[in-house]
CSV table of C-alpha atoms in Angstrom, one decimal:
chain,number,residue,atom,x,y,z
A,1,MET,CA,-10.2,-22.3,4.3
A,2,TYR,CA,-8.7,-19.2,2.9
A,3,SER,CA,-11.1,-16.1,2.9
A,4,SER,CA,-11.1,-12.6,1.6
A,5,LEU,CA,-10.5,-11.5,5.2
A,6,ASP,CA,-7.1,-13.3,5.0
A,7,ASP,CA,-6.2,-11.2,2.0
A,8,SER,CA,-7.5,-8.0,3.5
A,9,ALA,CA,-5.4,-8.7,6.7
A,10,ALA,CA,-2.3,-9.3,4.4
A,11,LEU,CA,-2.7,-6.0,2.8
A,12,LEU,CA,-3.3,-4.2,6.0
A,13,SER,CA,-0.1,-5.8,7.3
A,14,ILE,CA,1.9,-4.7,4.5
A,15,ALA,CA,0.4,-1.2,4.7
A,16,ASP,CA,1.5,-0.9,8.2
A,17,GLU,CA,4.9,-2.1,7.2
A,18,LEU,CA,5.1,0.6,4.7
A,19,TYR,CA,3.8,3.3,7.1
A,20,GLY,CA,6.7,2.0,9.6
A,21,ALA,CA,9.3,2.3,7.0
A,22,ALA,CA,8.3,5.8,6.0
A,23,ALA,CA,8.3,6.9,9.7
A,24,GLU,CA,11.9,5.7,10.1
A,25,ILE,CA,13.2,7.8,7.1
A,26,PRO,CA,14.8,11.0,8.6
A,27,LEU,CA,12.6,14.2,8.3
A,28,SER,CA,15.5,16.6,7.9
A,29,THR,CA,19.2,16.2,7.8
A,30,THR,CA,20.0,20.1,8.3
A,31,THR,CA,20.5,19.3,12.1
A,32,GLY,CA,23.3,16.7,11.1
A,33,TYR,CA,23.2,13.1,11.6
A,34,GLY,CA,26.8,12.5,11.2
A,35,ILE,CA,27.8,8.9,10.7
A,36,GLY,CA,24.5,7.5,12.0
A,37,LEU,CA,22.9,8.9,8.9
A,38,ALA,CA,24.6,6.4,6.6
A,39,GLU,CA,23.6,3.6,9.0
A,40,ASP,CA,20.0,4.8,9.1
A,41,VAL,CA,19.9,4.8,5.3
A,42,GLU,CA,21.5,1.3,5.1
A,43,ASP,CA,18.9,0.1,7.5
A,44,GLN,CA,16.0,1.4,5.4
A,45,VAL,CA,17.7,-0.1,2.1
A,46,ARG,CA,17.8,-3.5,3.8
A,47,ARG,CA,14.2,-3.3,5.1
A,48,LEU,CA,12.7,-2.0,1.7
A,49,GLY,CA,14.8,-4.5,-0.2
A,50,LEU,CA,13.4,-7.4,2.0
A,51,LEU,CA,9.9,-6.0,1.3
A,52,LEU,CA,10.5,-5.8,-2.4
A,53,SER,CA,11.8,-9.3,-2.3
A,54,SER,CA,8.6,-10.5,-0.4
A,55,PHE,CA,6.5,-8.8,-3.1
A,56,ALA,CA,8.4,-10.4,-5.9
A,57,ASN,CA,7.9,-13.8,-4.3
A,58,THR,CA,4.1,-13.3,-4.0
A,59,VAL,CA,3.9,-12.5,-7.6
A,60,ALA,CA,5.9,-15.4,-8.6
A,61,VAL,CA,4.1,-17.9,-6.5
A,62,HIS,CA,0.7,-16.6,-7.8
A,63,SER,CA,1.9,-16.8,-11.4
A,64,ARG,CA,2.7,-20.6,-10.8
A,65,ALA,CA,-0.7,-21.4,-9.3
A,66,PRO,CA,-2.6,-23.9,-11.4
A,67,ARG,CA,-5.2,-22.3,-13.6
A,68,THR,CA,-7.2,-25.4,-13.9
A,69,LEU,CA,-10.7,-25.7,-12.0
A,70,GLY,CA,-10.9,-21.8,-12.1
A,71,GLY,CA,-7.6,-20.9,-10.5
A,72,PRO,CA,-7.1,-18.7,-7.5
A,73,PRO,CA,-10.1,-16.6,-6.4
A,74,ALA,CA,-10.4,-13.0,-8.1
A,75,ARG,CA,-9.9,-11.5,-4.6
A,76,THR,CA,-6.5,-13.2,-4.3
A,77,HIS,CA,-5.6,-12.1,-7.9
A,78,LEU,CA,-6.6,-8.5,-6.8
A,79,LYS,CA,-4.5,-8.8,-3.6
A,80,VAL,CA,-1.4,-9.7,-5.7
A,81,LEU,CA,-2.1,-7.0,-8.2
A,82,MET,CA,-2.3,-4.5,-5.4
A,83,GLU,CA,0.9,-5.9,-3.9
A,84,ALA,CA,2.7,-5.5,-7.3
A,85,HIS,CA,1.7,-1.8,-7.5
A,86,ALA,CA,3.0,-1.4,-3.9
A,87,ALA,CA,6.3,-3.0,-5.2
A,88,GLY,CA,6.6,-0.4,-7.9
A,89,ALA,CA,6.3,2.4,-5.2
A,90,VAL,CA,8.7,0.5,-2.9
A,91,GLY,CA,11.2,0.2,-5.7
A,92,LYS,CA,11.0,3.9,-6.4
A,93,ALA,CA,11.4,4.8,-2.7
A,94,LEU,CA,14.5,2.5,-2.8
A,95,ALA,CA,15.9,4.2,-5.8
A,96,ASN,CA,15.5,7.5,-3.8
A,97,LEU,CA,17.5,6.1,-1.0
A,98,ALA,CA,20.1,4.7,-3.2
A,99,GLU,CA,20.6,8.3,-4.7
A,100,ALA,CA,20.5,9.6,-1.0
A,101,MET,CA,23.6,7.5,-0.3
A,102,VAL,CA,25.7,9.5,-2.8
A,103,HIS,CA,24.8,12.7,-0.8
A,104,VAL,CA,25.7,10.9,2.6
A,105,ALA,CA,29.0,10.2,1.2
A,106,LEU,CA,29.4,13.7,0.1
A,107,LEU,CA,28.5,14.9,3.6
A,108,GLN,CA,31.1,12.4,5.1
A,109,ASP,CA,33.8,13.5,2.8
A,110,THR,CA,36.8,15.2,4.4
A,111,PRO,CA,36.9,18.9,4.1
A,112,SER,CA,38.6,20.2,1.2
A,113,ASP,CA,41.7,22.4,1.8
A,114,TYR,CA,41.5,24.0,-1.5
A,115,HIS,CA,37.9,25.5,-1.5
A,116,PRO,CA,36.6,25.9,2.2
A,117,ALA,CA,33.8,28.3,0.9
A,118,GLY,CA,32.7,25.9,-1.8
A,119,ARG,CA,32.7,23.2,0.8
A,120,ALA,CA,30.0,24.9,2.9
A,121,GLU,CA,27.8,25.4,-0.2
A,122,SER,CA,28.1,21.7,-1.2
A,123,ILE,CA,27.2,20.8,2.5
A,124,ARG,CA,24.0,22.9,2.1
A,125,SER,CA,23.2,21.5,-1.2
A,126,ALA,CA,23.8,17.9,-0.1
A,127,HIS,CA,21.4,18.3,2.8
A,128,ALA,CA,18.7,20.0,0.6
A,129,ALA,CA,19.1,17.1,-1.8
A,130,LEU,CA,18.9,14.6,1.0
A,131,ASP,CA,15.8,16.3,2.5
A,132,ASN,CA,14.1,16.1,-0.9
A,133,LEU,CA,15.0,12.5,-1.6
A,134,PHE,CA,13.9,11.4,2.0
A,135,GLY,CA,10.7,13.4,1.5
A,136,THR,CA,9.9,11.8,-2.0
A,137,ALA,CA,10.7,8.3,-0.6
A,138,ARG,CA,8.3,8.9,2.4
A,139,HIS,CA,5.5,10.3,0.2
A,140,ARG,CA,5.9,7.3,-2.1
A,141,LEU,CA,5.6,4.8,0.9
A,142,HIS,CA,2.7,6.7,2.6
A,143,HIS,CA,0.8,6.7,-0.9
A,144,ALA,CA,1.3,3.0,-1.5
A,145,ALA,CA,0.2,2.2,2.1
A,146,ARG,CA,-2.9,4.3,1.6
A,147,GLN,CA,-3.6,2.6,-1.7
A,148,LEU,CA,-3.2,-0.9,0.2
A,149,HIS,CA,-5.7,0.2,3.0
A,150,ARG,CA,-8.2,1.1,0.4
A,151,SER,CA,-7.8,-2.1,-1.4
A,152,ALA,CA,-8.0,-3.9,2.0
A,153,ASP,CA,-11.4,-2.2,2.7
A,154,HIS,CA,-12.7,-3.2,-0.8
A,155,LEU,CA,-11.5,-6.9,-0.3
A,156,GLY,CA,-13.2,-7.1,3.1
A,157,ARG,CA,-16.6,-6.3,2.0
A,158,PRO,CA,-18.8,-9.3,1.5
A,159,ALA,CA,-19.6,-10.0,-2.0
A,160,ALA,CA,-23.2,-9.3,-3.1
A,161,PRO,CA,-25.3,-12.6,-3.2
A,162,ALA,CA,-25.6,-13.6,-6.9
A,163,PRO,CA,-28.9,-13.3,-8.4
A,164,SER,CA,-30.9,-16.7,-8.5
A,165,ARG,CA,-30.9,-18.2,-11.9
A,166,THR,CA,-34.2,-20.0,-11.3
A,167,ALA,CA,-37.4,-18.1,-12.1
A,168,GLU,CA,-39.8,-18.0,-9.2
A,169,PRO,CA,-43.3,-18.5,-10.4
A,170,ARG,CA,-45.3,-15.3,-10.4
A,171,VAL,CA,-48.5,-15.3,-8.5
A,172,ALA,CA,-51.1,-12.9,-9.5
A,173,PRO,CA,-52.0,-10.4,-6.8
A,174,ARG,CA,-55.2,-11.6,-4.9
A,175,GLN,CA,-58.2,-9.5,-5.1
A,176,PRO,CA,-59.7,-8.8,-1.7
A,177,ASP,CA,-63.0,-10.5,-1.3
A,178,SER,CA,-66.0,-8.5,-0.3
A,179,THR,CA,-65.9,-9.3,3.2
A,180,THR,CA,-62.5,-8.1,3.8
A,181,MET,CA,-63.3,-4.9,2.0
A,182,ARG,CA,-66.4,-4.4,4.3
A,183,ARG,CA,-64.3,-4.9,7.5
A,184,SER,CA,-61.7,-2.5,6.5
A,185,LEU,CA,-64.3,0.1,5.7
A,186,ASN,CA,-66.1,-0.2,9.0
A,187,ARG,CA,-63.0,0.5,11.1
């Protein structure tokens, strides 16, 4: 039997994956990363691409679920919706990393013999752009992970019991008899 705890656990797992991906994005490139920077960005692009593909698969499978007999539970639909929102954030972070590849390529370009002073400025500019792009990608991933954590907490709460549809007979309050009244007064 599939429960809301399974949906919550899945969202928490995805949130942890997003936090992990954000943690592996370099904090600053001003210290220089050399050739390893391109490989780090490539690893992150691959990781986020696989995660985005997983989100797309979840949404596609959910869309094919039979709608007869009530379809999937509302909680599962909410989980899929949250994953789709996370996919948007992952896609934007992925776009940031794709743009970062341009700046990594500029940093790895051979020094220009014609404008050595201009080369130093373009290096500073590329580092600043990379730091901004990496920071934005990290922020997007952290935000999506926080949203998934909140959603998982919401899904994990037990649903309130549905009110009973059968009306219970009302019984008129009993009037205390005189002996009961005398006993309570004598105490």
